[in-house]
CSV table of C-alpha atoms in Angstrom, one decimal:
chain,number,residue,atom,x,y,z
K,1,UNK,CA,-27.7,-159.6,-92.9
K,2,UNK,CA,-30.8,-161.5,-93.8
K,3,UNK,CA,-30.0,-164.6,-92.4
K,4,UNK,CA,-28.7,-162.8,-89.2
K,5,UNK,CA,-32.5,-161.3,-89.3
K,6,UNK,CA,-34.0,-164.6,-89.8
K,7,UNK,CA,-32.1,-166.3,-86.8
K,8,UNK,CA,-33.3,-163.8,-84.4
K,9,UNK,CA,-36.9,-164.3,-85.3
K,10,UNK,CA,-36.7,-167.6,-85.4
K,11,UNK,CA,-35.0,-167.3,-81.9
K,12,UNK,CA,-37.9,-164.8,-80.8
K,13,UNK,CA,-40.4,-167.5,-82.3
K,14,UNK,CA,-38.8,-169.9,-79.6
K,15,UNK,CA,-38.6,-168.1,-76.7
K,16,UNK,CA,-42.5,-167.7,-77.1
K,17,UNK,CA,-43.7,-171.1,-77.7
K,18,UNK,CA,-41.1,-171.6,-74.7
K,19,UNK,CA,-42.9,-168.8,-72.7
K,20,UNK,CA,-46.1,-170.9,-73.4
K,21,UNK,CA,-45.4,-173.8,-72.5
K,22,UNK,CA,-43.3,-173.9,-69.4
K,23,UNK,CA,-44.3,-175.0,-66.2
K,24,UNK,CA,-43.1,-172.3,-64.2
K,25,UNK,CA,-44.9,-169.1,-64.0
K,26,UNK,CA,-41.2,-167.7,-63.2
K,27,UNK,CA,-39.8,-169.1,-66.1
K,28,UNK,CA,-42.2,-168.2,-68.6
K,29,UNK,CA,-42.0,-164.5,-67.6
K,30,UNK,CA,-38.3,-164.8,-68.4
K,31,UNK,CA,-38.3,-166.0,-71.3
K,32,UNK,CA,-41.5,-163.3,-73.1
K,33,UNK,CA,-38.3,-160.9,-71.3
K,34,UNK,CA,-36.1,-162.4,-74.0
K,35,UNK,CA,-38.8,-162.6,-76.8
K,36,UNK,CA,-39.4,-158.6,-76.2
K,37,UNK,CA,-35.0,-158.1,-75.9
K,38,UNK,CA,-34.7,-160.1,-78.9
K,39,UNK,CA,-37.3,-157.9,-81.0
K,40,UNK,CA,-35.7,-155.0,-79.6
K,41,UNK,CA,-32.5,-156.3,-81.7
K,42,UNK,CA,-34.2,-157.1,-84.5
K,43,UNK,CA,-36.4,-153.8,-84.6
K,44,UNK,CA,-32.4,-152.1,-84.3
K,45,UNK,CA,-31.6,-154.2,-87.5
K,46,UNK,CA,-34.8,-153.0,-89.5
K,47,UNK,CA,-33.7,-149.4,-89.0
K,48,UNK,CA,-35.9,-148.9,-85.9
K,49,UNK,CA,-33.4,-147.1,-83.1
K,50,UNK,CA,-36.4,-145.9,-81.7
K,51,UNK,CA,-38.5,-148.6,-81.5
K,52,UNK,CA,-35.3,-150.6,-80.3
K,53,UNK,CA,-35.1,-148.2,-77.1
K,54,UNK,CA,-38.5,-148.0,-75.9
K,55,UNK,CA,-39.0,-152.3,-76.5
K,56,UNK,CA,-35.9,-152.5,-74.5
K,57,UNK,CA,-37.4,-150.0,-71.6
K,58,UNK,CA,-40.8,-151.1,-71.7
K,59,UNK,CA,-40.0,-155.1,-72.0
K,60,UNK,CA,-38.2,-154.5,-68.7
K,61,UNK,CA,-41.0,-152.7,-67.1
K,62,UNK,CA,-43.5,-155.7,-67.9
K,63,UNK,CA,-41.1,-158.3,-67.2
K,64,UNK,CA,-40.9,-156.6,-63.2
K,65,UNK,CA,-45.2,-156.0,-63.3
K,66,UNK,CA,-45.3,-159.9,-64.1
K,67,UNK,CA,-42.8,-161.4,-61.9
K,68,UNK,CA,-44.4,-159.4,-59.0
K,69,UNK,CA,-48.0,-160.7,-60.2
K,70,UNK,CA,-45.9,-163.7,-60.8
K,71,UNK,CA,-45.1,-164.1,-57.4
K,72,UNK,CA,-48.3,-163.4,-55.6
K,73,UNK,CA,-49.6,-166.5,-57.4
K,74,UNK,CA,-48.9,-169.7,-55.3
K,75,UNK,CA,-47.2,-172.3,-57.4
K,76,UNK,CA,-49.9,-175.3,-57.5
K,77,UNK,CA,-52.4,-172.7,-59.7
K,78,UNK,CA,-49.7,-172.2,-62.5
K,79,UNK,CA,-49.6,-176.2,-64.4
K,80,UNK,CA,-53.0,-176.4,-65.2
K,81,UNK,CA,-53.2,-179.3,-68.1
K,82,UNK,CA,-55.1,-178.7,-71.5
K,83,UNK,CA,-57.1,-181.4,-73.1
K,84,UNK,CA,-56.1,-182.9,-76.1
K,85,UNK,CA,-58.9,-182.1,-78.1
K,86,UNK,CA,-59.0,-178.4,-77.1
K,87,UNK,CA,-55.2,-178.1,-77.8
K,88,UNK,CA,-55.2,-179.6,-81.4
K,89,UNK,CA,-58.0,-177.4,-82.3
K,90,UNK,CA,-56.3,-174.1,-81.0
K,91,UNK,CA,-53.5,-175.0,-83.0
K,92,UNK,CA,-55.5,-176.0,-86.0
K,93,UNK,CA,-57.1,-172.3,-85.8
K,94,UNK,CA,-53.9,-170.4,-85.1
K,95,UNK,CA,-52.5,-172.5,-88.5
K,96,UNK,CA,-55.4,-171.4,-90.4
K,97,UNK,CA,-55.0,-167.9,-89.8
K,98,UNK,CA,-51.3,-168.4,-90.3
K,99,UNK,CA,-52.1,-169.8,-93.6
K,100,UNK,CA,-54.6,-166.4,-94.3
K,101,UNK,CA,-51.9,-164.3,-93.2
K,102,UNK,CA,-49.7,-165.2,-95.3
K,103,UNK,CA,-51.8,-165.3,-98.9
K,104,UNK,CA,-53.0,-162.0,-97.6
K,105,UNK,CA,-49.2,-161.2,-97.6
K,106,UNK,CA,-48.8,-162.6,-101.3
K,107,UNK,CA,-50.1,-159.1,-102.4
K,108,UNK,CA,-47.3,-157.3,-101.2
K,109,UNK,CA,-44.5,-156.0,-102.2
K,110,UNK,CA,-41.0,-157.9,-101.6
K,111,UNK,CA,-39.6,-157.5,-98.4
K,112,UNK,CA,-37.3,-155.0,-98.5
K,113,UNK,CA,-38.0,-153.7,-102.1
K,114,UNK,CA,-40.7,-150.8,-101.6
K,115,UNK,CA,-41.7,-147.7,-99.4
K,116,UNK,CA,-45.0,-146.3,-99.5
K,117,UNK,CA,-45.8,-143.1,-101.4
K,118,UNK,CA,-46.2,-141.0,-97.9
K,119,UNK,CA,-42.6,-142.3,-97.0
K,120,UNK,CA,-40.5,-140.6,-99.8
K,121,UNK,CA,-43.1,-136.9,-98.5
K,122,UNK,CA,-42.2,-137.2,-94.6
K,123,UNK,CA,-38.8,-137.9,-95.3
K,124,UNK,CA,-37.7,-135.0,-97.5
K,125,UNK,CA,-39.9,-131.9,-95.8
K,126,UNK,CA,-40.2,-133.4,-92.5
K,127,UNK,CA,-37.2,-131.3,-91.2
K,128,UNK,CA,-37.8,-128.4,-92.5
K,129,UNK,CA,-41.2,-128.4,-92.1
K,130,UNK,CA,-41.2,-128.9,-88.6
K,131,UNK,CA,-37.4,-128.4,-87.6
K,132,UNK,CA,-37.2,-132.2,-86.2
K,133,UNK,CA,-34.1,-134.0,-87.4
K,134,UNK,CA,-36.0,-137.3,-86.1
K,135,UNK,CA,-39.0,-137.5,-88.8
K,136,UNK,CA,-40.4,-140.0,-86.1
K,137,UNK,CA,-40.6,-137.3,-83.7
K,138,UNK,CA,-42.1,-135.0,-86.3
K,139,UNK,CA,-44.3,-137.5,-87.4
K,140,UNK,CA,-45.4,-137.8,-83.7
K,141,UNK,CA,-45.7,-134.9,-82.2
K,142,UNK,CA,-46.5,-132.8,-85.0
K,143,UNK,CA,-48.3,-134.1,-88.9
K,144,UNK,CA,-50.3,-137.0,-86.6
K,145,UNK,CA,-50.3,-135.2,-83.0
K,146,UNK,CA,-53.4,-136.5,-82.5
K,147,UNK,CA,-52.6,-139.9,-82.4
K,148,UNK,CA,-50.1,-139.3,-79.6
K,149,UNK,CA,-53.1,-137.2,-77.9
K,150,UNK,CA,-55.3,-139.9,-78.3
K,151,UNK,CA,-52.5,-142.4,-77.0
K,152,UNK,CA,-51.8,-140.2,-73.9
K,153,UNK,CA,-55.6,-140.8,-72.9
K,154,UNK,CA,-55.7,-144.6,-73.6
K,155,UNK,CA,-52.6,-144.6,-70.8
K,156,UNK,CA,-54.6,-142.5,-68.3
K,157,UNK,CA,-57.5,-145.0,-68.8
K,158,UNK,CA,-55.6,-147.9,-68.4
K,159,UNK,CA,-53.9,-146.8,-65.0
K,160,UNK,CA,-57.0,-145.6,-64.3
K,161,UNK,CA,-58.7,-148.7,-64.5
K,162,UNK,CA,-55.4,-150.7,-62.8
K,163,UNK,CA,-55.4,-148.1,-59.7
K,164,UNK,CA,-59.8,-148.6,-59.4
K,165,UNK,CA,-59.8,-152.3,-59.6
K,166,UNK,CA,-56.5,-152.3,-57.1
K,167,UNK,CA,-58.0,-149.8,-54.7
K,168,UNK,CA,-58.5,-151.0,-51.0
K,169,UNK,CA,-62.0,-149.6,-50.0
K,170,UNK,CA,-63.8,-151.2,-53.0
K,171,UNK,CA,-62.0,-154.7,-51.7
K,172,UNK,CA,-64.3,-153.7,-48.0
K,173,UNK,CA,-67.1,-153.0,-50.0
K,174,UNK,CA,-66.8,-155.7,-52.2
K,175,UNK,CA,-66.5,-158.1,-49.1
K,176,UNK,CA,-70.0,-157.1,-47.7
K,177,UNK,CA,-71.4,-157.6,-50.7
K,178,UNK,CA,-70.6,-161.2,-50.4
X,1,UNK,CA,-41.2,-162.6,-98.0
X,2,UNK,CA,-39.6,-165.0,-95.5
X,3,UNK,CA,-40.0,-162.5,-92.9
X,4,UNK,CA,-43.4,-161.5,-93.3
X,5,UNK,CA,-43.8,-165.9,-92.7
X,6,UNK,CA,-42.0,-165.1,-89.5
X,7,UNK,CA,-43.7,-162.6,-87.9
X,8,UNK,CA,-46.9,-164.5,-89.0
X,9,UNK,CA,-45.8,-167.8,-87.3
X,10,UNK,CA,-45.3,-165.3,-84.0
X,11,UNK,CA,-48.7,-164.3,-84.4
X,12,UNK,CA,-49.9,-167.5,-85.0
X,13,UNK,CA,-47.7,-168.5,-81.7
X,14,UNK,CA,-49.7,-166.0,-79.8
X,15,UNK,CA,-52.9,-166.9,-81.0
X,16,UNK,CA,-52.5,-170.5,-80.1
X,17,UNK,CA,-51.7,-169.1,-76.3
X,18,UNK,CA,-54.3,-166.9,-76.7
X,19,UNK,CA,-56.9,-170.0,-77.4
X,20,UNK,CA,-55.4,-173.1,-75.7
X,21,UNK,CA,-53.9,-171.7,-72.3
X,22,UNK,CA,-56.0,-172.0,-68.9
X,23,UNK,CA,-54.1,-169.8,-67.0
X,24,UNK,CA,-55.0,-166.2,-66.9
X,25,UNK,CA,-51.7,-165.0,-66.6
X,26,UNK,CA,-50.4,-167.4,-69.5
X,27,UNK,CA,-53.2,-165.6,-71.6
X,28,UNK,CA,-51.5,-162.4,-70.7
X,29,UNK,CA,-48.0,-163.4,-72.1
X,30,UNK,CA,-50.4,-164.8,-75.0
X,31,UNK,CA,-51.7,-161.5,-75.7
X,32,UNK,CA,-47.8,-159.6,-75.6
X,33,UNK,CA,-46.7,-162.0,-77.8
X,34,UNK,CA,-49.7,-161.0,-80.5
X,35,UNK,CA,-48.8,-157.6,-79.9
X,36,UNK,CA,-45.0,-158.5,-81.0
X,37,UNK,CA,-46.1,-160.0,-84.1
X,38,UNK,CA,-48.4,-157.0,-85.2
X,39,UNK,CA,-45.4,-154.5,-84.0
X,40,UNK,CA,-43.1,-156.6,-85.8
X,41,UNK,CA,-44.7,-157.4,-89.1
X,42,UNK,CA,-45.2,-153.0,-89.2
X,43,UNK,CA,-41.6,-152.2,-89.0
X,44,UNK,CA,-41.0,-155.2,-92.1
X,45,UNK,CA,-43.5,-153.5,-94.0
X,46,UNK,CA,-41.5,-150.0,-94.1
X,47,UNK,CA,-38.0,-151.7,-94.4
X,48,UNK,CA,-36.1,-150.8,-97.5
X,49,UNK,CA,-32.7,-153.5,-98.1
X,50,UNK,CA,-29.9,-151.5,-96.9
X,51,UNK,CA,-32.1,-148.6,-95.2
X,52,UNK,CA,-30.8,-146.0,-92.3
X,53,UNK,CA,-32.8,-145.0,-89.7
X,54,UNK,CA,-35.2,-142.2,-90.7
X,55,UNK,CA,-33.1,-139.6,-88.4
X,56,UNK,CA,-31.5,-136.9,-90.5
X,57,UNK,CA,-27.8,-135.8,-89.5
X,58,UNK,CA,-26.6,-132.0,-90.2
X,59,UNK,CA,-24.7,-132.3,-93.1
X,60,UNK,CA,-27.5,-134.4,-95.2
X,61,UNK,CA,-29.4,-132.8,-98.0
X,62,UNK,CA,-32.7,-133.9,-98.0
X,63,UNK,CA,-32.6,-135.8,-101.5
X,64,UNK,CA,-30.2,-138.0,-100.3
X,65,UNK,CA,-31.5,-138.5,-96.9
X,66,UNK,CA,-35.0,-139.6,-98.1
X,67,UNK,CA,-33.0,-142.1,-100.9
X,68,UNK,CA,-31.9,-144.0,-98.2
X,69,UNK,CA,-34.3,-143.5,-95.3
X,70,UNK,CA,-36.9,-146.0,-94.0
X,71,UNK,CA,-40.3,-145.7,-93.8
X,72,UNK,CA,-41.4,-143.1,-90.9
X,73,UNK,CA,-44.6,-143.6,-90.1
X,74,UNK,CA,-45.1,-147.4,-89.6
X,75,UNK,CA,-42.4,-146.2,-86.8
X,76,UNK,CA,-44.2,-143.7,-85.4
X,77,UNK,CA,-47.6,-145.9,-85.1
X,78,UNK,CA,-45.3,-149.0,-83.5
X,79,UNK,CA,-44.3,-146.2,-81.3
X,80,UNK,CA,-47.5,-145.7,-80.2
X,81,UNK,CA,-48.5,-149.4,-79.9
X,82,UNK,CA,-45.8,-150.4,-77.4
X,83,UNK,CA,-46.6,-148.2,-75.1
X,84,UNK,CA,-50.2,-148.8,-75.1
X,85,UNK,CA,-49.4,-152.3,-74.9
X,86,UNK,CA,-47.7,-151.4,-71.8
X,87,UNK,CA,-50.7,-149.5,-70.2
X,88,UNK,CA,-53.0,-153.0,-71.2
X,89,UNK,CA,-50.7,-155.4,-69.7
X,90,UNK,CA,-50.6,-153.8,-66.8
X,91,UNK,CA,-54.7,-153.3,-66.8
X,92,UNK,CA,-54.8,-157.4,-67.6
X,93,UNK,CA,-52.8,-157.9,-64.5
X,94,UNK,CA,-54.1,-155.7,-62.4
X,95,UNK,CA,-57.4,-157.6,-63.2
X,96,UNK,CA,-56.1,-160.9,-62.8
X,97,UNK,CA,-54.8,-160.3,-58.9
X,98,UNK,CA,-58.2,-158.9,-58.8
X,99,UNK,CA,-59.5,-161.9,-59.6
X,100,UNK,CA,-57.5,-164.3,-58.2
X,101,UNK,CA,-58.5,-162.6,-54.7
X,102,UNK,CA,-61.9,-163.0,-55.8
X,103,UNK,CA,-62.2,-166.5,-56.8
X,104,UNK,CA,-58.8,-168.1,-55.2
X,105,UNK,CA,-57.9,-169.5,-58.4
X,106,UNK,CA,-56.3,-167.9,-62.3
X,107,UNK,CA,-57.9,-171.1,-63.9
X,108,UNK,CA,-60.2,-169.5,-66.6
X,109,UNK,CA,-62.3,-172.6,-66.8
X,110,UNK,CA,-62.9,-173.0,-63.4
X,111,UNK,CA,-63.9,-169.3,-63.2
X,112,UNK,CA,-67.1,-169.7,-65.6
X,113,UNK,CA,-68.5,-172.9,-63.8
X,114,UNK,CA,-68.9,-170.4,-60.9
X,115,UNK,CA,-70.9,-167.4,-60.9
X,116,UNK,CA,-69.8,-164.0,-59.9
Q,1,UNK,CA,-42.8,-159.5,-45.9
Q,2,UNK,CA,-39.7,-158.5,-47.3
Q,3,UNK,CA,-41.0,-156.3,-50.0
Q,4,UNK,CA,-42.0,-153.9,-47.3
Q,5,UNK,CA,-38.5,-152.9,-45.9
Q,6,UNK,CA,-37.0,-153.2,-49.2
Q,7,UNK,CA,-33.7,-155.0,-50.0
Q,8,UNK,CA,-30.4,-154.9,-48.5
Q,9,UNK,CA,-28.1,-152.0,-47.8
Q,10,UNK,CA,-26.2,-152.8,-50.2
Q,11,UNK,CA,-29.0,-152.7,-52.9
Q,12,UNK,CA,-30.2,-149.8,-51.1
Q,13,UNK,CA,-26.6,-147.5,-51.7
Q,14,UNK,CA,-25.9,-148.0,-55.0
Q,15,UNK,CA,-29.9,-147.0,-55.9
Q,16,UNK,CA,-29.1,-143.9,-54.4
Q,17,UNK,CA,-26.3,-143.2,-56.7
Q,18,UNK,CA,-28.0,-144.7,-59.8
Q,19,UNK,CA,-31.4,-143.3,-59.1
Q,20,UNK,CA,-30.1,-139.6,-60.1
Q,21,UNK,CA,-28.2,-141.0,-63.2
Q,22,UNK,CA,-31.2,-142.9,-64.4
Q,23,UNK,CA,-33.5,-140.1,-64.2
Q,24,UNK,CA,-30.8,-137.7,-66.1
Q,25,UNK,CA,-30.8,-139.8,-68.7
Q,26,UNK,CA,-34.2,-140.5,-69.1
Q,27,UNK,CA,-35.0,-136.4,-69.4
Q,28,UNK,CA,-31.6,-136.4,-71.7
Q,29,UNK,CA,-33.6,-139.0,-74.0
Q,30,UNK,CA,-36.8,-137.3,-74.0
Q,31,UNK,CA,-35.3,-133.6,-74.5
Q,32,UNK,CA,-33.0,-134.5,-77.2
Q,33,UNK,CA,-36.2,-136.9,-78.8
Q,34,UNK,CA,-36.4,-134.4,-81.8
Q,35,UNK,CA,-32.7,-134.7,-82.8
Q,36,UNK,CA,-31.7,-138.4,-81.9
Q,37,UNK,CA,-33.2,-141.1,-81.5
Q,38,UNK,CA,-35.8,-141.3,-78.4
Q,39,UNK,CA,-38.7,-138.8,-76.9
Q,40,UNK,CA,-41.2,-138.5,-74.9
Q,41,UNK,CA,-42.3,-142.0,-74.8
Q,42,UNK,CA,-38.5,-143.7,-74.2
Q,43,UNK,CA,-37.4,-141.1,-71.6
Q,44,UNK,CA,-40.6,-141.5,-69.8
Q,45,UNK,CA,-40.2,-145.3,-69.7
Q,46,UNK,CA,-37.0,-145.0,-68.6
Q,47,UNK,CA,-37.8,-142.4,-65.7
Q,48,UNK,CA,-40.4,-145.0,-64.7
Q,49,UNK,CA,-37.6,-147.4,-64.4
Q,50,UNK,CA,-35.9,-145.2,-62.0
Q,51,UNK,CA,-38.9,-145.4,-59.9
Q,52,UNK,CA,-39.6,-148.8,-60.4
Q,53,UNK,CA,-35.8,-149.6,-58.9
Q,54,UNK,CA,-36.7,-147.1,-56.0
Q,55,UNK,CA,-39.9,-148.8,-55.1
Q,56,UNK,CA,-37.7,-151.9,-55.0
Q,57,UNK,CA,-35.3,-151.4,-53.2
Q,58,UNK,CA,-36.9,-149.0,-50.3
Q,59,UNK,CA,-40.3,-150.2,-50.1
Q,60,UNK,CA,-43.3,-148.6,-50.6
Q,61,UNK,CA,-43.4,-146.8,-47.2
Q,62,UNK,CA,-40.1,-145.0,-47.1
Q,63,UNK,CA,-37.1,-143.4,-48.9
Q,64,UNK,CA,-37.8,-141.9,-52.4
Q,65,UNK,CA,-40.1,-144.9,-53.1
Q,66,UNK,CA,-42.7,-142.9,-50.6
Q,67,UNK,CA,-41.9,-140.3,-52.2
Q,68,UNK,CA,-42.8,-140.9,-55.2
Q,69,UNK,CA,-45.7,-143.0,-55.0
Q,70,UNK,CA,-47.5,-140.5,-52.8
Q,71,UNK,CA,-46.8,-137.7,-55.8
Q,72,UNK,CA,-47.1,-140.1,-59.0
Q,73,UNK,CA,-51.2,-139.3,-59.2
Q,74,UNK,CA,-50.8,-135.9,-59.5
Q,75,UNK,CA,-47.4,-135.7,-61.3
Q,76,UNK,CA,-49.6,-138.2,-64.1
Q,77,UNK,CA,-52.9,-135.4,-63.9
Q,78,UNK,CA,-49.6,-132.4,-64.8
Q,79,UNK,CA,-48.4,-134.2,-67.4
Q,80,UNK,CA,-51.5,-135.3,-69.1
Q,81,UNK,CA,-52.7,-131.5,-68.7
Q,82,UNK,CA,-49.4,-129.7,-69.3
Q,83,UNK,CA,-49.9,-131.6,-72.7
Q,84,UNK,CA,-53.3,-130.2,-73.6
Q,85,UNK,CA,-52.3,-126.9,-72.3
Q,86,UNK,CA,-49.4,-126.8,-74.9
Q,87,UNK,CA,-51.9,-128.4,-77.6
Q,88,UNK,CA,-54.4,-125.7,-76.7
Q,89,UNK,CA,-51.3,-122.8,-76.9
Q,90,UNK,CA,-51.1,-123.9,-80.9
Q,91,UNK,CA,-54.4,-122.1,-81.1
Q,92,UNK,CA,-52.2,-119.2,-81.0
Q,93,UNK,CA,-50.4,-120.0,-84.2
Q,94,UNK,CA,-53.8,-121.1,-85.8
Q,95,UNK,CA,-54.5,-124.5,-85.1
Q,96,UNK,CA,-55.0,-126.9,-82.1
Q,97,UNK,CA,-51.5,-129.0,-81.8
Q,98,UNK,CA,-49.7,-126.5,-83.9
Q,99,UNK,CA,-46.4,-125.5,-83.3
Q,100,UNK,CA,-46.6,-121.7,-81.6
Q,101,UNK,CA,-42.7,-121.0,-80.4
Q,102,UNK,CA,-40.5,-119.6,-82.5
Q,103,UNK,CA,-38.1,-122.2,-84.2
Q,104,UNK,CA,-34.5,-121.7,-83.8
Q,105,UNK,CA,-31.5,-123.5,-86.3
Q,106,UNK,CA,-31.4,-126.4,-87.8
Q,107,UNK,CA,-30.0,-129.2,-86.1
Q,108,UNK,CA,-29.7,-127.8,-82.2
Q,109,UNK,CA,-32.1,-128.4,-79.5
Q,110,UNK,CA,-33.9,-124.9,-80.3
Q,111,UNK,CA,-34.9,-126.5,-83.9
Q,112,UNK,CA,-38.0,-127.6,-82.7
Q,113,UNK,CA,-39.1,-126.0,-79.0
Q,114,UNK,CA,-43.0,-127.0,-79.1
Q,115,UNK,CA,-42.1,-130.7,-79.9
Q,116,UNK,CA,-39.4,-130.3,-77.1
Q,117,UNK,CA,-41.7,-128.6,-74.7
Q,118,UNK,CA,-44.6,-131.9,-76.1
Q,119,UNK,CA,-41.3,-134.5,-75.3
Q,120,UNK,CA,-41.1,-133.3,-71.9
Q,121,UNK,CA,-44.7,-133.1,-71.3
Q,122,UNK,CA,-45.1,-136.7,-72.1
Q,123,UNK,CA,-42.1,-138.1,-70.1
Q,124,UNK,CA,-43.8,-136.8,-67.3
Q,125,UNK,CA,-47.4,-138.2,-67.9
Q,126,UNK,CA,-46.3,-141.5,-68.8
Q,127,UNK,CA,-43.1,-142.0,-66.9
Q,128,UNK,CA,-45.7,-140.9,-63.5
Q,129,UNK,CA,-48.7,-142.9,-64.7
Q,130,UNK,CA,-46.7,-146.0,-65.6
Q,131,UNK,CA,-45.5,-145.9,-62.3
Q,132,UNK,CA,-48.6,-145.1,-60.9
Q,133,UNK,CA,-50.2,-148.8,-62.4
Q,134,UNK,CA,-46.8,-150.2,-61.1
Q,135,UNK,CA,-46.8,-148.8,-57.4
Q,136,UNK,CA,-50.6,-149.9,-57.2
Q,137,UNK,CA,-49.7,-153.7,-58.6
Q,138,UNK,CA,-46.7,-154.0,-56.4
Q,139,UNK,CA,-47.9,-152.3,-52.9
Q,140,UNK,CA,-51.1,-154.4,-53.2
Q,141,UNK,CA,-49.0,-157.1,-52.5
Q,142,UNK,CA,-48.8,-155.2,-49.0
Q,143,UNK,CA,-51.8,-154.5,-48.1
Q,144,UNK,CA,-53.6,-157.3,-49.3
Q,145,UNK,CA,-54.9,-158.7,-46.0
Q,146,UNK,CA,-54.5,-162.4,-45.6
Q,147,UNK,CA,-57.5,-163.3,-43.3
Q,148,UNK,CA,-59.7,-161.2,-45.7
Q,149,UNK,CA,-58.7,-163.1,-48.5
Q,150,UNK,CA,-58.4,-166.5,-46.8
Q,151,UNK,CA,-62.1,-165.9,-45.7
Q,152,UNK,CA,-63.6,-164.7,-49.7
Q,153,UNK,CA,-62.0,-167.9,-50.6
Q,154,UNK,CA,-64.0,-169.8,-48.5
Q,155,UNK,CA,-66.9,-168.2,-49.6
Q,156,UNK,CA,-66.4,-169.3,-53.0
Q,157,UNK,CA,-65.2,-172.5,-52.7
């Protein structure tokens, strides 16, 4: 089991450094499509069904908004060459806080050996509390409802933002400007 | 432990794209990839060995559901965060045609020797 | 361009037998989000699939991909106040977001009918304003004018 769990991270940790650095725009959306399935697997194994589902649904979503933005891109913008210097020291930083993260992570508990206090709460009175078999769902939509409130607005504001910026009149407007 | 290295290295992998890559778009798929890593390391951190899904089937009492159960509520915030990551991606390219139109090129170097 | 006809008839046919399955399954995951695993969030996803596929493999201009861009706006506004109007209904059981209908047994889809009622209310606001940000990224493909855009460049440049 664990080593089933480390082989698909590991394999997810691939297919993003490949997503990185290929060439091809085309390509590289493909393969964050197989970093988000793969998560979606390991998400299943970590006792996540519902997690699992909505990576699955959403990874496919973003995978057809890129290709499509993918696409309107000619070709010659997509290799654009780093230089060295800028390179080593991106990977320098991300190493250091790869290094921070994981004394940070020193503190806690065992994989695999703990749940929070809150856990052991939602679990037993979730369903009778709120009649949800799924204590995600109860969790959710009714102890932190609020949090799915607020959520719903952050997606209004983003397509709301997408479908402003995309709009054709501003384009006129912005034209005339120029 | 060795999974909490893992989902670190995947943030550290998104960082580095985050950082090094020109291309706007490649910052995108810098950005999801970060967002996998924080997802990721959530769902490790209410993982019990051995755990079932925290969904509750008819004939389970409740003491014995919540013995093996895992943790609900990292869930329910991962929930949450995928779908907002969603909405942003799609913002971030929406942006970036926008500014391809604009300037002709995704090159983010290029775009701040001109001016707007 | 091709993307404004849409794909082949082949494509076209078998969207229009899928396209109803999809979206039953989507409202099947979201209604039944209390009791397995799924909701709101899933189903809508996966009902913004369905439209995604429709968009597709019609075009933007005609079939059920017209269709539904034209009403995704306003089906997004429903959802996202269907959901506060619900929120706001808790009032009547004492506190905003509180469950008001009546709970049923245990283990059926009456268990829980305000979090079912909340499920459906958010498939519809984010399986409409997902594809909302997805029509308006893909159809500006279409109507992104080439001179216009030849001639900005040149500006810059």
């Amino acid at each position: 089991m664990d080593f089933v769990l480390y082989g698909l991270t590991g394999f997810v940790i691939l297919g993003s450094i490949a997503a990185l650095e290929m060439k091809s725009l085309l390509s590289a959306v493909i393969a964050v499509g197989v970093v988000g399935l793969g998560l979606s697997i390991v998400f299943l194994l970590l006792g996540a069904p519902d997690i699992a589902i909505t990576q699955v649904v959403v990874e496919v979503i973003v995978v057809t908004v890129l290709i499509r933005a993918a696409s309107r891109v000619p070709a010659e913008t997509a290799p654009l060459r780093t230089g060295r210097t800028r390179t080593l020291a991106g990977a320098g930083l991300a190493l250091v806080a790869v290094g921070l993260l994981v004394a940070a992570f020193q503190t806690l508990p065992a994989f695999g050996t703990q749940r929070f206090a809150p856990a052991l709460w939602y679990l037993e009175q979730a369903t009778e509390l709120t009649g949800a078999a799924n204590v995600v769902t109860a969790i959710l939509l009714d102890f932190r409802a609020y949090d799915t409130l607020g959520e719903a607005t952050v997606i209004l504001t983003a397509v709301v933002g997408a479908l402003a910026v995309l709009r054709r009149p501003s384009r006129r407007k912005e034209k005339s400007h120029v | 432990m060795t999974m909490y290295v893992l989902a670190a290295v995947l943030f550290g992998v998104g960082l580095y794209g985050l950082l090094v890559k020109r291309h706007l778009l490649k910052k995108v798929l810098g950005l999801l990839i970060l967002e996998h890593a924080v997802n990721l390391f959530l769902v490790e951190v209410g993982y019990v060995d051995g755990g079932s899904p925290p969904i509750r089937l008819a004939g389970e009492t409740a003491a014995a559901f919540a013995g093996g159960a895992v943790d609900p509520l990292p869930q329910a915030l991962v929930l949450t965060s995928i779908v907002i990551g969603l909405g942003l991606a799609m913002l971030m390219v929406a942006l970036s045609l926008r500014i391809y139109e604009r300037y002709g090129s995704l090159d983010a170097d290029r775009m701040s020797e001109l001016k707007g | 361009m091709s993307d404004s006809q849409g794909m082949s008839i082949v494509v076209r046919v078998v969207t229009r037998w899928l396209l109803g399955l999809i979206l039953i399954f989507g409202l099947a995951v979201a209604l039944y989000g209390h009791l397995t695993p799924g909701g709101g969030f899933a189903g809508g996803t996966i009902v913004a699939c369905g439209f995604v596929l429709a968009i597709l493999a019609f075009g933007g201009s005609r079939g059920p991909g017209a269709f539904f861009t034209r009403w995704a706006s306003a089906l997004d506004a429903i959802g996202a106040l269907a959901f506060l109007a619900l929120a706001i209904l808790g009032f009547t059981a004492g506190a905003f977001l509180q469950q008001w209908a009546a709970r049923g047994d245990a283990f059926t889809l009456g268990s829980a009918p305000s979090i079912v009622l909340l499920n459906l209310a958010i498939l519809l606001k984010v399986g409409a304003g997902l594809f909302a940000g997805f029509s308006a990224i893909a159809l500006f493909e279409q109507t992104a004018d080439p001179d216009t855009a030849d001639s900005e460049k040149g500006a810059d440049a």
